[in-house]
Coordinates of C-alpha atoms and ligand atoms in Angstrom, one line a residue:
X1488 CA 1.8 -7.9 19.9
X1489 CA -1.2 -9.7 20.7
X1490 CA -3.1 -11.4 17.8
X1491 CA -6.4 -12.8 17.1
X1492 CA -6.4 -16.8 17.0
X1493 CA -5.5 -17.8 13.7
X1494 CA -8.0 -20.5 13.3
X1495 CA -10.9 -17.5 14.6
X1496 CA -9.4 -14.8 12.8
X1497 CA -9.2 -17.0 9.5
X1498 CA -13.0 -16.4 8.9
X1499 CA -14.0 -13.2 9.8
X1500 CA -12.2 -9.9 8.5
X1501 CA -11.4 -8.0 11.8
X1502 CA -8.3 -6.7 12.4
X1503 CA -5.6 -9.2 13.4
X1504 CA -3.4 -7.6 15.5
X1505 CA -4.7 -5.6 18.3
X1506 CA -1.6 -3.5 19.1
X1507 CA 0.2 -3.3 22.6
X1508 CA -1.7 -1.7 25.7
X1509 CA -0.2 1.2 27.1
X1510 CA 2.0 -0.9 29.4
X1511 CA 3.3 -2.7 26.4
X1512 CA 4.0 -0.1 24.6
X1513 CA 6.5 1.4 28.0
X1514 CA 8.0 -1.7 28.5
X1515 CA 8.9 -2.0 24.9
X1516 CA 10.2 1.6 24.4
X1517 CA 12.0 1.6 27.2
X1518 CA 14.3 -1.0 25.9
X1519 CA 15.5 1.6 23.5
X1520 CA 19.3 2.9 23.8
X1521 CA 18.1 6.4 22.5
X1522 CA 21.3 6.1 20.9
X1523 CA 22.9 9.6 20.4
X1524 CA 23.7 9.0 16.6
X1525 CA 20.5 7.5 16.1
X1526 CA 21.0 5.6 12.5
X1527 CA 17.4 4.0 12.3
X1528 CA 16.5 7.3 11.0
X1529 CA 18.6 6.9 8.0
X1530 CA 16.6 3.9 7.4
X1531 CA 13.1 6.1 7.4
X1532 CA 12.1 7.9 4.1
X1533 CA 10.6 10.8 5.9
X1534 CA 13.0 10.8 8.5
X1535 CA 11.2 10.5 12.0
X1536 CA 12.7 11.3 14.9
X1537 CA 12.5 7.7 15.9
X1538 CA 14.4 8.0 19.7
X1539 CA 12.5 10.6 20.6
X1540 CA 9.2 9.5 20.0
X1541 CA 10.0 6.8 22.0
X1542 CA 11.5 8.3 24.6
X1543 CA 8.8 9.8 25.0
X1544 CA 6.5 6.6 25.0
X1545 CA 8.7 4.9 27.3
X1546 CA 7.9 8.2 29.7
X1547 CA 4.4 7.7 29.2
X1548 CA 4.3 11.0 27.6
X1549 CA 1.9 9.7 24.4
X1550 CA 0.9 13.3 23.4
X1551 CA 4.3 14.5 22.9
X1552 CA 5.1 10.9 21.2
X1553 CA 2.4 11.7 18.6
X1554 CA 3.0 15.4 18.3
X1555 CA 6.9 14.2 17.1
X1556 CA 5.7 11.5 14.7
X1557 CA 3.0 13.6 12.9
X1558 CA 5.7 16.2 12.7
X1559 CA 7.3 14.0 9.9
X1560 CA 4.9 11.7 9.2
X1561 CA 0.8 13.0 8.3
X1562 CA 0.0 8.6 8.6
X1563 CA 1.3 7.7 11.8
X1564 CA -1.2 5.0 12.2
X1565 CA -1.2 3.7 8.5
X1566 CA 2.5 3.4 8.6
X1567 CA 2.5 1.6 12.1
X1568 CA 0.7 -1.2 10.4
X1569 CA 2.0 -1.5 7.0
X1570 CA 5.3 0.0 6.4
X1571 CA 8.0 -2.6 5.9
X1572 CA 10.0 -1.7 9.0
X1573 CA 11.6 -5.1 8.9
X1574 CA 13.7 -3.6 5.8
X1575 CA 14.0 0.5 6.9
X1576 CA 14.4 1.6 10.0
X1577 CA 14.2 -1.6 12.3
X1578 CA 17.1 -3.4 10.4
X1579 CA 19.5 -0.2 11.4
X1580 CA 18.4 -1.0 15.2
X1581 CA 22.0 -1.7 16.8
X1582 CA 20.1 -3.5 19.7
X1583 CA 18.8 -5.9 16.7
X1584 CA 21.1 -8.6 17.4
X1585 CA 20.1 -8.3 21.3
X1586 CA 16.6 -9.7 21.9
X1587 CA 15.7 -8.1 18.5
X1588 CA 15.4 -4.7 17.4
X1589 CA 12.7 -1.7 18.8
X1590 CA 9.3 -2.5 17.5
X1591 CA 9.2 0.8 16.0
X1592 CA 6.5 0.5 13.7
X1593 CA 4.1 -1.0 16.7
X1594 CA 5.2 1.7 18.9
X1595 CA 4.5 4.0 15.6
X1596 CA 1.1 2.5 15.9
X1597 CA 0.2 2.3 19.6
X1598 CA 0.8 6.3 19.5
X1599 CA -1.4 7.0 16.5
X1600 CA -4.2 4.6 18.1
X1601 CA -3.8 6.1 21.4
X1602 CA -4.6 9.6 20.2
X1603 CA -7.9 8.6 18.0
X1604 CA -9.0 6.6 21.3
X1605 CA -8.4 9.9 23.5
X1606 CA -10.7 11.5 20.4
X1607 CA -7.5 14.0 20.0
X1608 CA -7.2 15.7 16.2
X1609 CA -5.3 18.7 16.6
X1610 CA -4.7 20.9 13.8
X1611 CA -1.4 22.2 13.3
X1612 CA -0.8 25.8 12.6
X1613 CA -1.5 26.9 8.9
X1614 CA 0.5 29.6 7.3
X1615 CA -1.4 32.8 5.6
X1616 CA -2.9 32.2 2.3
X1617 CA -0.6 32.7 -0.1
X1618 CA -3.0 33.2 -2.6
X1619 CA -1.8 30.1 -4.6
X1620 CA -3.7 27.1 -6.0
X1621 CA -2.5 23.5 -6.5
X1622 CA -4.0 20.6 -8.0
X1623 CA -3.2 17.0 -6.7
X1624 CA -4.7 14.6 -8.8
X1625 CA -4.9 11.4 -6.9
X1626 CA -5.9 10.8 -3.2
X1627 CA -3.6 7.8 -2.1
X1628 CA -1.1 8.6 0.0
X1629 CA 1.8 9.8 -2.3
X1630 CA -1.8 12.8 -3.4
X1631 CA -2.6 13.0 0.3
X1632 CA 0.6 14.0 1.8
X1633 CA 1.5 16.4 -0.7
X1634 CA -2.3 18.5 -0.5
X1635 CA -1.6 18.3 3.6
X1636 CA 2.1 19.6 3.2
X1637 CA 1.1 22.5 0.5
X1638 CA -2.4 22.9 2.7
X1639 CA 0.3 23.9 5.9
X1640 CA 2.2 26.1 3.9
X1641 CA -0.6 28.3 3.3
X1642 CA -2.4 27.3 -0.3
X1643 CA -5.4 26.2 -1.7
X1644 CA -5.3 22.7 -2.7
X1645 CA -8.1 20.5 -4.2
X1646 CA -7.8 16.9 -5.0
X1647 CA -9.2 14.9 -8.1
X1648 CA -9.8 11.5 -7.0
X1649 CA -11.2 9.4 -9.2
X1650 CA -12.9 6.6 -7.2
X1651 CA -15.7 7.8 -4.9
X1652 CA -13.6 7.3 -1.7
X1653 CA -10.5 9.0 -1.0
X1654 CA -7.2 6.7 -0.2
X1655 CA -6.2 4.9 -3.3
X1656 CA -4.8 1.3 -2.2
X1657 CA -5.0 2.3 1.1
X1658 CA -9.1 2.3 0.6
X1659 CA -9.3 -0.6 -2.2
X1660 CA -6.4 -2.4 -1.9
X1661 CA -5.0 -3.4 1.1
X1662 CA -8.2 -5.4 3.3
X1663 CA -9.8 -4.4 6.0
X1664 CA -8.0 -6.9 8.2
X1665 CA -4.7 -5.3 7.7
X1666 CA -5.6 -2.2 7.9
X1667 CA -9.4 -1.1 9.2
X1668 CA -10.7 1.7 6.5
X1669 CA -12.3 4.1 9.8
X1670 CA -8.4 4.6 10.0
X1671 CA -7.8 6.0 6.5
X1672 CA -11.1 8.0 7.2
X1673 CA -9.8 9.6 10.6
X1674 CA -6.4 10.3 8.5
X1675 CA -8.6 11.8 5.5
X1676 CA -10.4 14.0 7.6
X1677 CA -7.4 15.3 9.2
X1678 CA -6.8 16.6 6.1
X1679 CA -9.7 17.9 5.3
X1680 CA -9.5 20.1 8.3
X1681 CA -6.2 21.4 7.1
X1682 CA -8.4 23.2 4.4
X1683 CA -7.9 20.8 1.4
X1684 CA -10.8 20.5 -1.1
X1685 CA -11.6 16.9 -1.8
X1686 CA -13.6 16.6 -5.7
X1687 CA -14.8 12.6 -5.9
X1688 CA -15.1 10.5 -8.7
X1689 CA -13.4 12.5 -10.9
X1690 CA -11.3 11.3 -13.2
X1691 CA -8.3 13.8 -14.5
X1692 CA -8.1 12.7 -18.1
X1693 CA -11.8 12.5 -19.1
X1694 CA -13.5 15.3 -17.0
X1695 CA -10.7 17.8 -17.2
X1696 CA -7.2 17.4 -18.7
X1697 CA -3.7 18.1 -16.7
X1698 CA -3.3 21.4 -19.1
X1699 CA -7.3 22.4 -18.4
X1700 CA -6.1 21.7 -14.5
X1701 CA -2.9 24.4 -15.1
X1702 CA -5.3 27.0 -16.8
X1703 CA -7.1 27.1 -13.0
X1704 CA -3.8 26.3 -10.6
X1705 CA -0.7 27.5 -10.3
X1706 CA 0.6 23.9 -10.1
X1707 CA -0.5 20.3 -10.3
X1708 CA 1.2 17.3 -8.8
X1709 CA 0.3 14.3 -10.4
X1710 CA 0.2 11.0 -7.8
X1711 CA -1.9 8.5 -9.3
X1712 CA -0.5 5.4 -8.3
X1713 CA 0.2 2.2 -10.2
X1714 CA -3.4 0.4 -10.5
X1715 CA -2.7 -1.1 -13.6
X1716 CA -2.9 -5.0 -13.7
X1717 CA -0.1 -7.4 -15.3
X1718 CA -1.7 -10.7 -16.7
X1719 CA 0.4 -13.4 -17.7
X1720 CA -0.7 -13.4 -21.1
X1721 CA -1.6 -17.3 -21.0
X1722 CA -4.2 -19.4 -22.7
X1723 CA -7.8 -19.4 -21.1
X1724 CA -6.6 -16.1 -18.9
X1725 CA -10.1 -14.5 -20.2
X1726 CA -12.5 -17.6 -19.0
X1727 CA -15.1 -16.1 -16.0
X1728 CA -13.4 -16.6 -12.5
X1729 CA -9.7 -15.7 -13.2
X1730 CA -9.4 -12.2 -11.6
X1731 CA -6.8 -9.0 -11.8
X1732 CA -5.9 -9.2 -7.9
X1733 CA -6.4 -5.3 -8.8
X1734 CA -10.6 -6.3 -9.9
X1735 CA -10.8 -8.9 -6.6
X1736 CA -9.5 -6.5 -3.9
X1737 CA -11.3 -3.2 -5.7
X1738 CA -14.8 -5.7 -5.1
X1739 CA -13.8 -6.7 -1.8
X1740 CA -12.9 -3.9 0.1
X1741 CA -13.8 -0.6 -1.6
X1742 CA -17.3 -2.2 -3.2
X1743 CA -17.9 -4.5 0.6
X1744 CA -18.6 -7.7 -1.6
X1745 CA -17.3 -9.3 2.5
X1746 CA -20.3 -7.4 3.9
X1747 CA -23.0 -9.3 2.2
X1748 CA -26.0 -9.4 2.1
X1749 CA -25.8 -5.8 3.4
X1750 CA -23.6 -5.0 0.3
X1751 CA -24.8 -7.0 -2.6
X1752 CA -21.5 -6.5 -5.0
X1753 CA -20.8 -10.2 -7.1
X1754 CA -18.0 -12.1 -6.5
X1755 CA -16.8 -15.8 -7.2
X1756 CA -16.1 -17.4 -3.8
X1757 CA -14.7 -20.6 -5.1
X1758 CA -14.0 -23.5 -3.4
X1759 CA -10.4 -23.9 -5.1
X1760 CA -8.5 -20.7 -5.2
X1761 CA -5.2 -19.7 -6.3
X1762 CA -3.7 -16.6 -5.9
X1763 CA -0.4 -16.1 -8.7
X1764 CA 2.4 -14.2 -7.1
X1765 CA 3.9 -13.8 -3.9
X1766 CA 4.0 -9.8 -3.2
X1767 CA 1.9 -8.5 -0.8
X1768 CA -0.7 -8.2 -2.9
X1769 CA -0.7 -12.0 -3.3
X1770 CA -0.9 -12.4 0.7
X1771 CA -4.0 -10.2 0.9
X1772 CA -6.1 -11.8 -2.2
X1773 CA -5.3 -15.1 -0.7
X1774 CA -6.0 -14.2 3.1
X1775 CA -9.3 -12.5 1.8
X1776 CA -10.1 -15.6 -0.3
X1777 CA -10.2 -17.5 3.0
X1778 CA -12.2 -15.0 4.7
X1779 CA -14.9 -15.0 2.0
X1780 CA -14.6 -18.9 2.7
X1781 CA -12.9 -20.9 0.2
X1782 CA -12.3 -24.6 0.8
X1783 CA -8.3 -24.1 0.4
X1784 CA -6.6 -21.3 -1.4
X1785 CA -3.2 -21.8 -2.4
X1786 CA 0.0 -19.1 -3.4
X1787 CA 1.6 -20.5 -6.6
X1788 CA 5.1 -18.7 -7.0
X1789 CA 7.6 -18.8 -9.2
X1790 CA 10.4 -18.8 -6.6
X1791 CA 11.0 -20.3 -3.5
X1792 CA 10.4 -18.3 0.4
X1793 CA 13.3 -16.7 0.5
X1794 CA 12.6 -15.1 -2.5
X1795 CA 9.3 -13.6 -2.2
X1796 CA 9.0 -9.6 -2.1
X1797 CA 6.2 -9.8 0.5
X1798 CA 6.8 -8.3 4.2
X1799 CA 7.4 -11.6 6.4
X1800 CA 5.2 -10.4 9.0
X1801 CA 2.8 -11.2 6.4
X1802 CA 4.0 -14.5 4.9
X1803 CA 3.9 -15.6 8.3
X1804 CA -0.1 -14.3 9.3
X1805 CA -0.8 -16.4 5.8
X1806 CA 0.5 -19.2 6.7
X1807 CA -0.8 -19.7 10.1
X1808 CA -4.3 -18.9 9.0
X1809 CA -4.0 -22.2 6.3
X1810 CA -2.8 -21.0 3.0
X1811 CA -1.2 -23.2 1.1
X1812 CA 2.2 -22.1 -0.2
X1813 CA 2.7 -24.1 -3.7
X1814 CA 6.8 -22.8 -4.5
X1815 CA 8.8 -23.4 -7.3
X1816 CA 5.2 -23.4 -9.8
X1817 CA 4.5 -21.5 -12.5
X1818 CA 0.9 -21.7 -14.2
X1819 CA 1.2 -22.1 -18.0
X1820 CA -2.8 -22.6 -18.9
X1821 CA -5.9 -22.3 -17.7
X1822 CA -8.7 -24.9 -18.8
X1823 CA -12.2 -24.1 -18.4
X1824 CA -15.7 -26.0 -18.7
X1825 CA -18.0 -25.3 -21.7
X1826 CA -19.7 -22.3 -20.1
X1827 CA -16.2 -20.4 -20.0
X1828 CA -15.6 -20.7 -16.4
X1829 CA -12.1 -21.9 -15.3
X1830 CA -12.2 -25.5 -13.8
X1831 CA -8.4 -26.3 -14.2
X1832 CA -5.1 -24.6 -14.0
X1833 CA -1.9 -26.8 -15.7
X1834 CA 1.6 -25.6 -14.1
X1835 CA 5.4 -26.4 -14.7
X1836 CA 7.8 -27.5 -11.5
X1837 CA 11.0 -24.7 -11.5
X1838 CA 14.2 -25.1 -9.9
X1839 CA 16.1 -22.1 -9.3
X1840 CA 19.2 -21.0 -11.7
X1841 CA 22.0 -18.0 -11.0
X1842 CA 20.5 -14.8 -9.5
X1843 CA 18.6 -12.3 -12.2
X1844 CA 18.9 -8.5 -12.5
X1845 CA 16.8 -8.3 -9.7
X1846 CA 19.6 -10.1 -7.0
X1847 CA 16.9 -13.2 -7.0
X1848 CA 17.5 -16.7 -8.2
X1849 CA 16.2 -16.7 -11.7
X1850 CA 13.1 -19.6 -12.3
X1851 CA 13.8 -21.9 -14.8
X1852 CA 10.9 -24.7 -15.4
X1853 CA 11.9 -28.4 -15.4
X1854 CA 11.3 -29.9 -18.5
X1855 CA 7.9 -32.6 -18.8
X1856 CA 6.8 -31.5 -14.9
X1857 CA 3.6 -30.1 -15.9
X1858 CA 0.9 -30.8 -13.9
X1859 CA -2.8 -29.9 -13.5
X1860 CA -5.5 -28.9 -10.4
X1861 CA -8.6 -28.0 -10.0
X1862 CA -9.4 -24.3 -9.3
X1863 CA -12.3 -22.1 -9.8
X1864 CA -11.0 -19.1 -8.9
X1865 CA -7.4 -17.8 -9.8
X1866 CA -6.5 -13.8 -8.9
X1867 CA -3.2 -12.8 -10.7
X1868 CA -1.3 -10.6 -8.2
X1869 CA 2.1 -10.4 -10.7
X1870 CA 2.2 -6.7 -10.6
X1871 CA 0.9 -3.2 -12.1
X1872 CA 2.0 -0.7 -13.8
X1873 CA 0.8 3.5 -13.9
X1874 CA -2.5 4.2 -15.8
X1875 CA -2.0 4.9 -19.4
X1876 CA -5.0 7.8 -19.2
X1877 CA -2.6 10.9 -18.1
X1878 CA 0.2 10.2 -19.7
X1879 CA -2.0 9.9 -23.2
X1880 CA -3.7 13.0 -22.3
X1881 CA -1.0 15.1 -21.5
X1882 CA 1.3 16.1 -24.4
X1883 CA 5.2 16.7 -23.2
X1884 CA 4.5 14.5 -20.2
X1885 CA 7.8 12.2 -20.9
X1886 CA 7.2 8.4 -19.7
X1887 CA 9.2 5.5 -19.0
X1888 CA 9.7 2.0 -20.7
X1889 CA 7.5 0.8 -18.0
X1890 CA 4.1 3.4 -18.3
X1891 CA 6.2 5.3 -15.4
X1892 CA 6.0 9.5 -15.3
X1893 CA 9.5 10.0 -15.5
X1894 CA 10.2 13.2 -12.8
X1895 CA 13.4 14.1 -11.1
X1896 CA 13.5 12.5 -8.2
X1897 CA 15.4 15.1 -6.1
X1898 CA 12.7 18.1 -6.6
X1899 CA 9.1 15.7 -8.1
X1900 CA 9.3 17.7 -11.6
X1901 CA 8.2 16.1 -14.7
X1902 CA 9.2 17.3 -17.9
X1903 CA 6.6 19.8 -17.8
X1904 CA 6.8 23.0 -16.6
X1905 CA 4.1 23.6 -13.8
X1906 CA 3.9 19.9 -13.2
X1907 CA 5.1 17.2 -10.8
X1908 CA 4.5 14.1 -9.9
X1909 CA 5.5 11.2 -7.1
X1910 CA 4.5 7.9 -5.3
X1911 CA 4.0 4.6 -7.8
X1912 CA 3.3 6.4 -10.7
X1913 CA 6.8 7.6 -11.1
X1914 CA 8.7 4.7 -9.6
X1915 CA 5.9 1.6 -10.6
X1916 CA 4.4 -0.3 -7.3
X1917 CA 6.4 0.5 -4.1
X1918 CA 5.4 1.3 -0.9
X1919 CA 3.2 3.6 1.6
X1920 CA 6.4 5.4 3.1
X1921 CA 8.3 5.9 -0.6
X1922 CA 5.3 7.5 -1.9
X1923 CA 4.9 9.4 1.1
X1924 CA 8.5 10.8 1.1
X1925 CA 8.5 11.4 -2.6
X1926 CA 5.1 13.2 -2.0
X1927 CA 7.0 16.0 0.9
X1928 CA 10.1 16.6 -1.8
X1929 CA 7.3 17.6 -4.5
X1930 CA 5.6 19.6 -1.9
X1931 CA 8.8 21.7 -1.3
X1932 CA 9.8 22.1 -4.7
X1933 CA 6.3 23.0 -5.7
X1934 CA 6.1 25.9 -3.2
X1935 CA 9.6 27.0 -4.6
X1936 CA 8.0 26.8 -8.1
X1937 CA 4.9 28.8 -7.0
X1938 CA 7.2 31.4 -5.5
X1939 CA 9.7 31.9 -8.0
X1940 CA 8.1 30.8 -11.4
X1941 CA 11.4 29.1 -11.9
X1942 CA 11.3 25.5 -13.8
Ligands
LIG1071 P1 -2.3 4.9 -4.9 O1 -2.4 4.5 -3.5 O2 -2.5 3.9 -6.0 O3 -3.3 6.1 -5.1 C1 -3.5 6.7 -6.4 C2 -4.9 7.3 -6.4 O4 -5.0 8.0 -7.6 C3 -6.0 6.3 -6.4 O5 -6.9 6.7 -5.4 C4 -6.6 6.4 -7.8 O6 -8.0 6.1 -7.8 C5 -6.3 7.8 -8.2 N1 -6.3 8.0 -9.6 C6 -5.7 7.2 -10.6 N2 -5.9 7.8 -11.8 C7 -6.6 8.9 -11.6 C8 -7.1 9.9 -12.5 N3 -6.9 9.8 -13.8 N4 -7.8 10.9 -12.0 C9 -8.0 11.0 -10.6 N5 -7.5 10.1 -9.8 C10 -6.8 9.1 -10.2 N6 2.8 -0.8 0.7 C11 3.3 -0.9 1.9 O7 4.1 0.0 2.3 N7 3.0 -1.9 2.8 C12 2.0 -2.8 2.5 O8 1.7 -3.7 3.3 C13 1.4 -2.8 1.2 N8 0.5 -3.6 0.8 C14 -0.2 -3.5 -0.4 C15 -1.2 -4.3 -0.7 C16 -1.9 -4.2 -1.9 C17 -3.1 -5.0 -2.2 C18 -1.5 -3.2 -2.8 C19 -2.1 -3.0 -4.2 C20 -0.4 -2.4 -2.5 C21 0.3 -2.5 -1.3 N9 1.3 -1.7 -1.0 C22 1.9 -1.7 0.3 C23 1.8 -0.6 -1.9 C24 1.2 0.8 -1.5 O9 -0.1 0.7 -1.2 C25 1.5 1.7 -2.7 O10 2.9 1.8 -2.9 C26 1.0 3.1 -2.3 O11 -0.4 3.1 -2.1 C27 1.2 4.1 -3.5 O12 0.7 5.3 -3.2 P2 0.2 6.4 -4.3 O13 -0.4 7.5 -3.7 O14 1.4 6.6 -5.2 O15 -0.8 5.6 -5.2

């Protein structure tokens, strides 16, 4: 798939990869076997019918190609760009070891793109109004799916968002370079033609508790993410310029502090930057770093490559553009100047021991290899956990070691009657399809709640 140059794109925060034309796309699909026990939709959480879509790309039938993937999937063109295909549905491609597996999340993408170009938005049909109401507190894309799944069945749904632009990470998290934000808008409105009621900043917790929500709906499905930042809970964390990569992201995208002067929102642009972590939120602080124009921003990881959690396809873009990957480091202090700004970060060298709970190679620092550099910005991109505010405000909500809503994963149900829950806040920070395919089980088991009044 074509990309901008890396030096170019480096700068400036359009999108990097401009997706295959329509000849691309044909020549690519075709090389599918359209295999008659198709096993690359085991690897989908929301189960696509992945050879027929692109049957029908490869017969230049786009419209059909669409109309299947929307079938099972409400984000076609989200998903196309930032689902980790890589690990799903592209590693059960048998034709992987062949010239490399289907580009199934680019095709994915070219037919989402292709129908907002042709200005297409059809509205699927809507069953009668059941006379039921949900409540969906959340708008990301676990809240999303579940309002347009229930809004198809035939009830009233409203969503409680709390930030003053629908799409959770989708809108403040992941940068506009990744993943433009007129695409989570075309997706929104979709859904707001499906009927669904869309209540802004409005925070579920503080305005109106989850049991004042169940006096008014029959049901409330809780899917309000994980956008609680870790810190590493080291010395000078708290001087001005170290940053939650939660706080930098929120500032960049969903506040535009990369549009100035046109959106005046402060942020640090430092000429020394280091991002903590290697996730994907890691890649997208750093790769926005550059873009706002840092001298040279560097990853600092624990581990080494093969160990970090983010997609490749991103590791990759990061690298070509000039970040600097620092392995095998761990920051242990952060020294600042006497106007409590950070000027200085100290790190330990690690080598890697026997493989953790996790599979990976646990860290362990090598004894007098600290070191120092100067930085004057550091974003800590370690991970987050669920937002304490529901879970404190809603008695017989159980909740896991972690800050986690702890539901049944086979139907979405909490512990408490009336409510479910899915995406990040029930499993801690996953991904865009998990919370998506978590979202449609709660939407089934809802309706089967709202018809039966069985818990
Ligand atoms: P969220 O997207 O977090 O949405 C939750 C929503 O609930 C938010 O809008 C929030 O404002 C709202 N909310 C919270 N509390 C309340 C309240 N009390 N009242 C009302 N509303 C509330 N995944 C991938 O698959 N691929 C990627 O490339 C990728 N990159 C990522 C990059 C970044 C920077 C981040 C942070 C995450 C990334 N992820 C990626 C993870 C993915 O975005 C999440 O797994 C996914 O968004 C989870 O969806 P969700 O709906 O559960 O939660």
């Amino acid at each position: 798939m074509p990309k901008q140059d890396p030096l170019e794109r480096a700068r400036n925060f359009n999108e990097v990869a401009f997706g295959y034309t329509p000849d691309m796309a044909i020549q690519e699909a075709r090389r599918c076997l359209v295999c008659k026990k198709p096993i690359c939709i085991q690897g989908c959480p929301v189960g696509i019918d992945i050879p027929l879509f692109i049957k029908h790309i490869g017969e230049g039938n786009f419209k059909e190609a669409i109309r299947i993937l929307k079938d099972k999937n409400l984000l076609p063109a989200i998903c196309g760009r930032v689902c980790p295909q890589e690990e799903q549905c592209e590693i059960k491609c048998v034709i992987a070891k062949k010239g490399g597996p289907i580009a199934i999340g680019r095709l994915e993408r070219f037919a989402a793109d292709w129908e907002a170009q042709e200005g297409i938005l059809e509205v699927p049909d809507i069953k009668k109004n059941s006379g039921k109401m949900v409540a969906v507190v959340g708008a990301g894309p676990a809240g999303l799916t579940t309002a347009a799944d229930l809004a198809k069945m035939g009830h009233k749904v409203t969503i409680f968002e709390a930030l003053n632009e629908p799409g959770g990470v989708l809108t403040y998290g992941i940068p506009e370079f990744r993943l433009p934000k007129a695409i989570v808008k075309r997706e929104v409105e979709y859904i707001k033609k499906l009927g669904v009621d869309l209540l802004l900043d409005f925070v579920v917790g503080k305005a109106l508790t989850v049991d004042e929500l169940l006096q008014d709906f029959n049901a409330v499905f809780i899917g309000t993410g994980a956008g609680l930042p870790w810190f590493m809970n080291i010395d000078g964390e708290n001087f001005n310029g170290v940053y939650s990569a939660n706080e930098y992201l929120t500032r960049v995208n969903l506040m535009k502090a990369y549009l100035f002067p046109e959106y005046d929102t402060p942020i640090k642009i430092g000429k020394h930057v280091a991002v903590i972590g290697g996730g994907n939120v890691a890649m997208d602080a750093a790769r926005v770093a550059l873009r706002l124009g840092a001298e040279d921003v560097r990853i600092v990881y624990r581990r080494s490559r093969q160990e970090m959690p983010a997609r490749l396809e991103e590791i990759e873009n990061a690298e070509e553009e000039g970040i600097i990957f620092e392995y095998l480091t761990l920051p242990v202090k952060y020294i600042g100047d006497p106007h409590h700004w950070i000027q200085e970060m100290e790190c330990l060298r690690m080598e890697l021991g026997e493989p953790d709970k996790s599979g990976r190679r646990r860290p362990i620092p090598i004894k007098g290899s600290e070191f120092r550099t100067p930085v004057d910005v550091v974003v800590c991109a370690i991970g987050q956990s669920p937002n304490p505010l529901i879970p404190s405000t809603t008695p017989g909500l159980n909740i896991g070691k972690d800050g986690n809503i702890i539901i049944d994963p086979a139907t979405g149900k909490t512990s408490k009657k009336g409510v479910f829950a899915g995406g990040d806040v029930a499993t801690g920070a996953a991904t865009v399809i998990l919370a998506m395919g978590a979202a449609r089980v709660a939407s089934r088991y809802i309706e089967e709640y709202m018809k039966t009044g069985q818990w």
